[in-house]
Amino acid sequence: MGRKKLTLRVQIKRYTLTLICLATFLPHGQSQNLLANGSFEDENTCTEYQVNCSPEAWISSGNGFSNYFKDPHLAFDGSHCMTIEAGKTRNKYQRTFIRSQLLCSLVKGNQYKFECYVKSPHPILDSIGIYFTSYDFLFDKNPLQKITPSLYFNHNEDYNVSSPDTNWKKITLYYRATGSEKFITIANFSKRDINSETGLVMENHFYVFVDKVSLTTTDPKEKICAGWQATKAIIYEQNERHQYLDRYVRFYRTQNKMPPPPALTANKMTRIDTLVLPDVLFATGKFDLQKNSYQVLEKFFQTINTKNLDSLVIEGHTDSLGNWENNRVLSEQRARAVAAYITSQSAFSNQVIITRGWGPLKPVAGNNTAAGRQKNRRVEILAYLRE
């Protein structure tokens, strides 16, 4: 069954609010891959340069321009593959990793099968591994050689690491879940350094190519969560890949903090209702809600069945004018102000509410015009409904 879109327009003074109901269903025969875009075929268009320089759902800690390949002669499957840097000539412990968010939470105690294809011009695949975390590893300050991954590739008895690395090899590993997993990272976790000569002309990086990555349950009774498409859509919305992402990571690292983890559950969430609040519903340059915003919020919640309401995600956004950190704080404060009003209403006091402040990182229009900046200054409410 395809997607259904129902649009309800509510006119309030001189601006328009749009309510979008998106129904998503699990296609018949859908593979239960808990990782989005495992073959890297879906291309992300970055916020900064509007260039498709990286895959959707996967982020490299290195330069996306040099770690994402669009060449069917290099890829195992399709036209795209990624690389991780396992070492570099004369550069001590220089490495990169790729990471992605899971589509659903894993069931504690259940077994999962991880599969991918790898190859390298160098005999270095023995210490490549995968690392499951409850937090986004992009914000971890620990070097890779200090990390003990969840699984090493060479722990698989079916994989002969002494064979030449130049051909694609299928990796199959099994993992017992703790129930806290939200992100997966692939990297070289070796305790020893790789910084000798590569033996290749004009090449000083020790690369490992990765393609066709999947994570599936081994229990036939376990089905992929109904909310996987909604989660995938949120993951695909993250378009920061260069200086914006670096700035975001650097902010949390300097504060010795982690951003709030994503809310992943096995609940059956098949519809998302979205309300966009323009900044005219807030005091100018502040996070105080105007009184006419209360009526807008009440009308929105009248259109949804609160008995089936699983959770709310409230995200604040600004334009790019002014100080970046001030914009981020303002966007977060506005999201929290909306959350505070919602929780003050008895009908929603027990709902799970997640707030995020993105500042100027997720524009919906250009910031070079007043009209575009007006559209970017907004708060979005995403209501996840069980059916």
Tab-separated table of C-alpha atoms in Angstrom:
chain	number	residue	atom	x	y	z
A	1	MET	CA	0.000	0.000	0.000
A	2	GLY	CA	1.441	3.413	-0.892
A	3	ARG	CA	1.688	6.504	1.246
A	4	LYS	CA	-1.445	8.515	1.933
A	5	LYS	CA	-1.262	12.239	2.529
A	6	LEU	CA	-4.072	14.289	4.017
A	7	THR	CA	-3.578	18.037	4.344
A	8	LEU	CA	-5.671	20.285	6.590
A	9	ARG	CA	-5.014	24.009	6.262
A	10	VAL	CA	-5.953	26.315	9.130
A	11	GLN	CA	-5.864	30.060	8.318
A	12	ILE	CA	-4.907	32.257	11.250
A	13	LYS	CA	-4.468	35.946	10.467
A	14	ARG	CA	-1.886	36.213	7.668
A	15	TYR	CA	-0.016	32.918	7.942
A	16	THR	CA	-0.879	29.308	7.218
A	17	LEU	CA	-0.372	26.225	9.343
A	18	THR	CA	-0.248	22.859	7.607
A	19	LEU	CA	-1.114	19.578	9.293
A	20	ILE	CA	0.342	16.556	7.497
A	21	CYS	CA	-0.788	13.028	8.279
A	22	LEU	CA	1.605	10.458	6.868
A	23	ALA	CA	0.527	6.828	6.950
A	24	THR	CA	3.265	4.276	6.485
A	25	PHE	CA	3.024	0.509	6.313
A	26	LEU	CA	5.495	-2.347	6.247
A	27	PRO	CA	5.625	-3.643	2.651
A	28	HIS	CA	4.919	-7.325	2.138
A	29	GLY	CA	8.188	-9.258	2.116
A	30	GLN	CA	10.209	-6.323	3.434
A	31	SER	CA	13.627	-7.428	4.638
A	32	GLN	CA	13.998	-6.836	8.338
A	33	ASN	CA	17.189	-4.828	8.028
A	34	LEU	CA	17.529	-2.637	11.120
A	35	LEU	CA	20.018	-0.371	9.323
A	36	ALA	CA	18.888	2.233	6.802
A	37	ASN	CA	20.614	2.529	3.428
A	38	GLY	CA	22.960	-0.378	4.038
A	39	SER	CA	24.104	-0.382	0.412
A	40	PHE	CA	24.764	3.397	0.488
A	41	GLU	CA	22.760	3.939	-2.703
A	42	ASP	CA	20.572	6.751	-1.304
A	43	GLU	CA	22.599	9.959	-1.563
A	44	ASN	CA	22.446	12.735	1.013
A	45	THR	CA	22.511	16.358	-0.126
A	46	CYS	CA	24.413	18.299	2.522
A	47	THR	CA	23.083	21.522	4.029
A	48	GLU	CA	26.280	23.470	3.466
A	49	TYR	CA	27.107	22.879	-0.193
A	50	GLN	CA	23.923	21.286	-1.562
A	51	VAL	CA	26.100	18.483	-2.968
A	52	ASN	CA	25.415	14.735	-2.765
A	53	CYS	CA	28.782	13.957	-1.168
A	54	SER	CA	27.692	11.288	1.333
A	55	PRO	CA	25.095	8.529	1.817
A	56	GLU	CA	21.861	8.974	3.697
A	57	ALA	CA	21.827	7.589	7.262
A	58	TRP	CA	25.620	7.063	7.437
A	59	ILE	CA	28.174	9.601	8.615
A	60	SER	CA	31.940	9.301	8.324
A	61	SER	CA	34.242	10.883	10.875
A	62	GLY	CA	36.486	11.726	7.915
A	63	ASN	CA	35.972	13.818	4.824
A	64	GLY	CA	32.805	12.646	3.080
A	65	PHE	CA	34.189	13.729	-0.285
A	66	SER	CA	36.972	11.133	-0.048
A	67	ASN	CA	35.173	8.363	1.887
A	68	TYR	CA	32.078	7.923	-0.299
A	69	PHE	CA	32.638	6.281	-3.683
A	70	LYS	CA	30.169	6.365	-6.588
A	71	ASP	CA	31.755	3.849	-8.908
A	72	PRO	CA	30.098	0.549	-9.901
A	73	HIS	CA	33.566	-0.881	-10.597
A	74	LEU	CA	34.562	-0.295	-6.951
A	75	ALA	CA	31.283	-1.182	-5.238
A	76	PHE	CA	30.267	-4.718	-4.393
A	77	ASP	CA	26.585	-4.083	-5.016
A	78	GLY	CA	25.103	-1.201	-6.999
A	79	SER	CA	27.176	1.903	-7.624
A	80	HIS	CA	28.157	3.113	-4.146
A	81	CYS	CA	30.373	2.024	-1.267
A	82	MET	CA	32.162	3.621	1.676
A	83	THR	CA	35.651	3.434	3.134
A	84	ILE	CA	37.153	3.653	6.577
A	85	GLU	CA	40.729	4.711	7.125
A	86	ALA	CA	42.554	2.076	9.172
A	87	GLY	CA	45.850	3.980	9.322
A	88	LYS	CA	48.129	6.386	7.505
A	89	THR	CA	51.795	6.432	6.635
A	90	ARG	CA	53.819	8.226	9.350
A	91	ASN	CA	50.645	9.591	11.018
A	92	LYS	CA	50.231	7.998	14.417
A	93	TYR	CA	46.851	6.311	14.988
A	94	GLN	CA	45.088	8.268	12.230
A	95	ARG	CA	41.778	6.492	11.632
A	96	THR	CA	38.219	7.187	10.612
A	97	PHE	CA	34.945	5.390	11.261
A	98	ILE	CA	31.442	5.254	9.820
A	99	ARG	CA	28.375	5.166	11.998
A	100	SER	CA	24.590	4.944	11.668
A	101	GLN	CA	21.526	4.946	13.904
A	102	LEU	CA	19.410	1.815	14.260
A	103	LEU	CA	15.840	1.917	12.958
A	104	CYS	CA	14.422	0.036	15.967
A	105	SER	CA	15.554	-0.937	19.423
A	106	LEU	CA	16.982	-4.440	19.830
A	107	VAL	CA	15.271	-6.929	22.116
A	108	LYS	CA	17.394	-7.725	25.152
A	109	GLY	CA	18.743	-11.261	25.007
A	110	ASN	CA	17.822	-11.822	21.372
A	111	GLN	CA	20.427	-12.733	18.775
A	112	TYR	CA	21.077	-10.620	15.672
A	113	LYS	CA	23.048	-11.295	12.508
A	114	PHE	CA	25.398	-8.629	11.184
A	115	GLU	CA	26.532	-8.958	7.579
A	116	CYS	CA	28.587	-6.812	5.238
A	117	TYR	CA	31.133	-7.045	2.458
A	118	VAL	CA	34.663	-5.697	2.884
A	119	LYS	CA	37.891	-5.507	0.919
A	120	SER	CA	41.221	-3.704	1.167
A	121	PRO	CA	44.418	-3.348	-0.873
A	122	HIS	CA	46.228	-4.250	2.357
A	123	PRO	CA	46.204	-7.346	4.661
A	124	ILE	CA	44.654	-5.387	7.551
A	125	LEU	CA	41.145	-6.770	8.005
A	126	ASP	CA	41.932	-8.714	11.161
A	127	SER	CA	41.115	-5.875	13.573
A	128	ILE	CA	38.149	-4.235	11.888
A	129	GLY	CA	35.087	-4.449	14.084
A	130	ILE	CA	31.640	-3.133	14.945
A	131	TYR	CA	30.674	-1.252	18.070
A	132	PHE	CA	27.100	-0.916	19.382
A	133	THR	CA	26.430	2.074	21.636
A	134	SER	CA	23.481	3.637	23.429
A	135	TYR	CA	24.819	7.080	22.433
A	136	ASP	CA	26.027	8.661	19.206
A	137	PHE	CA	29.692	7.686	18.836
A	138	LEU	CA	30.342	10.884	16.856
A	139	PHE	CA	30.482	12.679	20.206
A	140	ASP	CA	32.850	10.224	21.925
A	141	LYS	CA	36.295	11.714	22.564
A	142	ASN	CA	38.017	8.364	23.161
A	143	PRO	CA	40.412	7.265	20.378
A	144	LEU	CA	39.465	4.113	18.507
A	145	GLN	CA	42.457	2.112	19.813
A	146	LYS	CA	41.114	2.629	23.351
A	147	ILE	CA	37.736	1.110	22.480
A	148	THR	CA	36.877	-2.584	22.778
A	149	PRO	CA	34.263	-3.181	20.078
A	150	SER	CA	31.243	-5.422	20.395
A	151	LEU	CA	32.604	-7.775	17.712
A	152	TYR	CA	35.784	-8.153	15.670
A	153	PHE	CA	35.577	-9.392	12.099
A	154	ASN	CA	38.303	-11.965	12.746
A	155	HIS	CA	36.159	-13.635	15.423
A	156	ASN	CA	34.103	-15.212	12.651
A	157	GLU	CA	35.276	-18.776	12.015
A	158	ASP	CA	34.031	-18.620	8.425
A	159	TYR	CA	36.302	-15.702	7.613
A	160	ASN	CA	39.962	-16.408	6.801
A	161	VAL	CA	41.848	-13.195	7.596
A	162	SER	CA	45.119	-14.582	6.238
A	163	SER	CA	43.774	-14.617	2.675
A	164	PRO	CA	44.508	-11.703	0.312
A	165	ASP	CA	42.304	-8.667	0.998
A	166	THR	CA	41.898	-7.348	-2.546
A	167	ASN	CA	38.639	-9.202	-3.266
A	168	TRP	CA	35.291	-8.564	-1.620
A	169	LYS	CA	34.655	-10.868	1.339
A	170	LYS	CA	31.368	-11.503	3.082
A	171	ILE	CA	31.412	-10.990	6.844
A	172	THR	CA	28.797	-12.736	9.013
A	173	LEU	CA	28.800	-12.132	12.761
A	174	TYR	CA	26.280	-12.853	15.517
A	175	TYR	CA	25.502	-10.507	18.377
A	176	ARG	CA	23.489	-10.935	21.588
A	177	ALA	CA	21.627	-7.708	22.368
A	178	THR	CA	21.645	-5.881	25.693
A	179	GLY	CA	18.579	-3.831	24.766
A	180	SER	CA	20.395	-0.470	25.005
A	181	GLU	CA	21.744	-0.340	21.436
A	182	LYS	CA	20.889	2.749	19.370
A	183	PHE	CA	23.942	3.298	17.121
A	184	ILE	CA	26.441	1.137	15.246
A	185	THR	CA	30.028	2.073	14.353
A	186	ILE	CA	32.426	0.310	11.958
A	187	ALA	CA	36.150	1.030	12.352
A	188	ASN	CA	39.654	-0.328	12.898
A	189	PHE	CA	39.816	-0.940	16.649
A	190	SER	CA	43.296	-2.477	16.694
A	191	LYS	CA	45.503	-1.677	19.690
A	192	ARG	CA	48.517	-1.609	17.375
A	193	ASP	CA	49.122	1.260	15.001
A	194	ILE	CA	49.329	1.066	11.216
A	195	ASN	CA	51.718	3.730	9.973
A	196	SER	CA	54.195	1.962	7.709
A	197	GLU	CA	54.451	2.418	3.939
A	198	THR	CA	51.373	1.268	2.021
A	199	GLY	CA	53.381	-0.103	-0.891
A	200	LEU	CA	51.075	1.694	-3.334
A	201	VAL	CA	52.275	4.524	-5.547
A	202	MET	CA	51.071	7.964	-4.398
A	203	GLU	CA	48.932	6.443	-1.632
A	204	ASN	CA	49.574	6.858	2.088
A	205	HIS	CA	46.194	5.795	3.482
A	206	PHE	CA	45.334	2.254	4.556
A	207	TYR	CA	41.731	2.011	3.372
A	208	VAL	CA	39.047	-0.620	3.961
A	209	PHE	CA	36.055	-0.642	1.591
A	210	VAL	CA	32.629	-1.473	3.055
A	211	ASP	CA	29.367	-2.282	1.250
A	212	LYS	CA	25.955	-3.938	1.680
A	213	VAL	CA	25.659	-3.709	5.476
A	214	SER	CA	22.730	-5.335	7.278
A	215	LEU	CA	21.565	-6.177	10.789
A	216	THR	CA	18.697	-8.654	11.096
A	217	THR	CA	17.068	-10.716	13.821
A	218	THR	CA	17.559	-14.485	13.900
A	219	ASP	CA	14.234	-15.022	15.678
A	220	PRO	CA	11.439	-15.632	13.121
A	221	LYS	CA	8.882	-14.451	15.686
A	222	GLU	CA	10.479	-11.019	15.955
A	223	LYS	CA	9.225	-8.512	13.405
A	224	ILE	CA	10.709	-5.154	12.525
A	225	CYS	CA	8.980	-2.391	14.481
A	226	ALA	CA	6.081	-0.653	12.769
A	227	GLY	CA	7.726	2.734	13.299
A	228	TRP	CA	10.829	1.971	11.238
A	229	GLN	CA	9.777	4.194	8.326
A	230	ALA	CA	9.131	7.158	10.619
A	231	THR	CA	12.551	6.686	12.222
A	232	LYS	CA	14.168	6.381	8.803
A	233	ALA	CA	12.584	9.659	7.723
A	234	ILE	CA	13.999	11.416	10.800
A	235	ILE	CA	17.454	9.927	10.164
A	236	TYR	CA	17.353	11.067	6.537
A	237	GLU	CA	16.506	14.603	7.678
A	238	GLN	CA	19.983	15.015	9.169
A	239	ASN	CA	21.784	16.802	6.336
A	240	GLU	CA	24.749	18.360	8.160
A	241	ARG	CA	27.950	16.761	6.973
A	242	HIS	CA	30.761	19.344	7.101
A	243	GLN	CA	31.380	22.467	9.188
A	244	TYR	CA	27.836	22.500	10.594
A	245	LEU	CA	28.247	18.949	11.867
A	246	ASP	CA	31.769	19.682	13.135
A	247	ARG	CA	30.442	22.692	15.037
A	248	TYR	CA	27.615	20.662	16.538
A	249	VAL	CA	29.971	17.860	17.648
A	250	ARG	CA	32.534	20.316	18.995
A	251	PHE	CA	29.904	22.073	21.121
A	252	TYR	CA	28.931	18.882	22.967
A	253	ARG	CA	32.512	17.686	23.304
A	254	THR	CA	33.655	20.942	24.909
A	255	GLN	CA	30.738	20.643	27.345
A	256	ASN	CA	31.607	16.984	28.045
A	257	LYS	CA	28.010	16.141	27.206
A	258	MET	CA	26.118	13.932	24.798
A	259	PRO	CA	23.027	14.993	22.812
A	260	PRO	CA	19.789	13.310	23.878
A	261	PRO	CA	19.614	9.749	22.483
A	262	PRO	CA	16.890	8.935	19.955
A	263	ALA	CA	13.704	7.381	21.269
A	264	LEU	CA	13.701	3.883	19.756
A	265	THR	CA	10.987	1.477	20.812
A	266	ALA	CA	9.227	-1.602	19.480
A	267	ASN	CA	5.844	0.143	19.703
A	268	LYS	CA	3.668	0.023	16.613
A	269	MET	CA	3.893	3.575	15.327
A	270	THR	CA	2.504	3.892	11.827
A	271	ARG	CA	1.490	7.530	11.521
A	272	ILE	CA	3.085	10.883	12.158
A	273	ASP	CA	1.076	14.089	12.513
A	274	THR	CA	3.112	17.262	12.148
A	275	LEU	CA	2.329	20.824	13.210
A	276	VAL	CA	4.612	23.716	12.232
A	277	LEU	CA	4.483	26.781	14.479
A	278	PRO	CA	5.887	29.924	12.773
A	279	ASP	CA	7.905	32.305	14.913
A	280	VAL	CA	5.089	34.902	14.842
A	281	LEU	CA	3.536	32.789	17.594
A	282	PHE	CA	6.469	33.724	19.844
A	283	ALA	CA	7.584	37.036	21.292
A	284	THR	CA	10.145	38.608	18.947
A	285	GLY	CA	13.611	37.169	19.604
A	286	LYS	CA	12.324	35.351	22.696
A	287	PHE	CA	10.889	31.957	23.580
A	288	ASP	CA	7.642	33.137	25.208
A	289	LEU	CA	4.524	31.760	23.525
A	290	GLN	CA	1.937	34.286	22.349
A	291	LYS	CA	-1.613	33.671	23.567
A	292	ASN	CA	-2.952	32.947	20.081
A	293	SER	CA	-0.624	29.940	19.903
A	294	TYR	CA	-2.690	28.138	22.556
A	295	GLN	CA	-5.686	27.945	20.212
A	296	VAL	CA	-3.464	26.574	17.440
A	297	LEU	CA	-2.118	23.831	19.699
A	298	GLU	CA	-5.572	22.921	20.954
A	299	LYS	CA	-6.918	22.615	17.396
A	300	PHE	CA	-3.989	20.402	16.479
A	301	PHE	CA	-4.568	17.945	19.311
A	302	GLN	CA	-8.275	17.838	18.593
A	303	THR	CA	-7.435	16.247	15.229
A	304	ILE	CA	-5.511	13.323	16.706
A	305	ASN	CA	-6.554	10.456	18.921
A	306	THR	CA	-4.698	11.074	22.187
A	307	LYS	CA	-5.394	7.531	23.354
A	308	ASN	CA	-3.081	6.290	20.602
A	309	LEU	CA	-0.460	8.996	21.155
A	310	ASP	CA	2.866	7.296	21.776
A	311	SER	CA	5.211	10.269	22.012
A	312	LEU	CA	5.880	13.808	20.874
A	313	VAL	CA	9.055	15.188	19.342
A	314	ILE	CA	9.311	18.990	19.439
A	315	GLU	CA	12.094	20.638	17.437
A	316	GLY	CA	13.014	24.323	17.359
A	317	HIS	CA	14.671	26.020	14.377
A	318	THR	CA	16.033	29.498	13.564
A	319	ASP	CA	17.444	31.355	10.582
A	320	SER	CA	21.203	31.796	10.123
A	321	LEU	CA	21.464	35.462	11.142
A	322	GLY	CA	23.314	36.318	14.333
A	323	ASN	CA	25.418	34.221	16.673
A	324	TRP	CA	25.196	30.467	15.992
A	325	GLU	CA	25.174	29.427	19.653
A	326	ASN	CA	22.556	32.039	20.575
A	327	ASN	CA	20.353	30.683	17.781
A	328	ARG	CA	20.795	27.131	19.016
A	329	VAL	CA	19.843	28.120	22.570
A	330	LEU	CA	16.812	30.105	21.381
A	331	SER	CA	15.572	27.198	19.258
A	332	GLU	CA	15.924	24.829	22.209
A	333	GLN	CA	14.163	27.242	24.565
A	334	ARG	CA	11.232	27.619	22.167
A	335	ALA	CA	10.887	23.858	21.849
A	336	ARG	CA	10.895	23.543	25.639
A	337	ALA	CA	8.333	26.334	25.983
A	338	VAL	CA	5.949	24.463	23.717
A	339	ALA	CA	6.607	21.249	25.660
A	340	ALA	CA	5.930	23.031	28.942
A	341	TYR	CA	2.558	24.258	27.709
A	342	ILE	CA	1.599	20.813	26.416
A	343	THR	CA	2.519	19.111	29.707
A	344	SER	CA	0.489	21.716	31.591
A	345	GLN	CA	-2.623	20.351	29.894
A	346	SER	CA	-3.933	17.348	31.835
A	347	ALA	CA	-4.676	15.343	28.702
A	348	PHE	CA	-0.975	15.267	27.760
A	349	SER	CA	0.771	15.301	31.115
A	350	ASN	CA	1.790	11.637	30.911
A	351	GLN	CA	3.074	11.644	27.334
A	352	VAL	CA	6.712	11.107	26.403
A	353	ILE	CA	7.998	14.430	25.035
A	354	ILE	CA	11.419	14.894	23.456
A	355	THR	CA	12.711	18.396	22.674
A	356	ARG	CA	15.551	19.368	20.353
A	357	GLY	CA	17.044	22.713	19.352
A	358	TRP	CA	18.649	22.723	15.906
A	359	GLY	CA	19.362	26.432	15.522
A	360	PRO	CA	19.999	27.160	11.799
A	361	LEU	CA	21.069	23.601	10.911
A	362	LYS	CA	17.825	22.488	9.229
A	363	PRO	CA	16.559	25.284	6.976
A	364	VAL	CA	13.470	24.723	4.823
A	365	ALA	CA	14.180	27.779	2.683
A	366	GLY	CA	17.061	30.033	1.751
A	367	ASN	CA	18.366	32.461	4.363
A	368	ASN	CA	19.250	35.097	1.768
A	369	THR	CA	15.733	36.607	1.764
A	370	ALA	CA	13.428	37.844	4.515
A	371	ALA	CA	10.698	35.443	3.360
A	372	GLY	CA	13.076	32.488	3.518
A	373	ARG	CA	14.344	33.423	6.965
A	374	GLN	CA	10.740	33.731	8.170
A	375	LYS	CA	10.034	30.136	7.088
A	376	ASN	CA	13.172	28.866	8.815
A	377	ARG	CA	12.176	30.399	12.170
A	378	ARG	CA	9.750	27.748	13.368
A	379	VAL	CA	8.930	24.993	15.875
A	380	GLU	CA	7.821	21.597	14.576
A	381	ILE	CA	5.705	19.180	16.610
A	382	LEU	CA	5.792	15.552	15.488
A	383	ALA	CA	3.110	13.368	17.071
A	384	TYR	CA	3.812	9.618	16.845
A	385	LEU	CA	0.589	7.596	16.905
A	386	ARG	CA	0.119	3.862	17.456
A	387	GLU	CA	-2.403	2.072	15.247
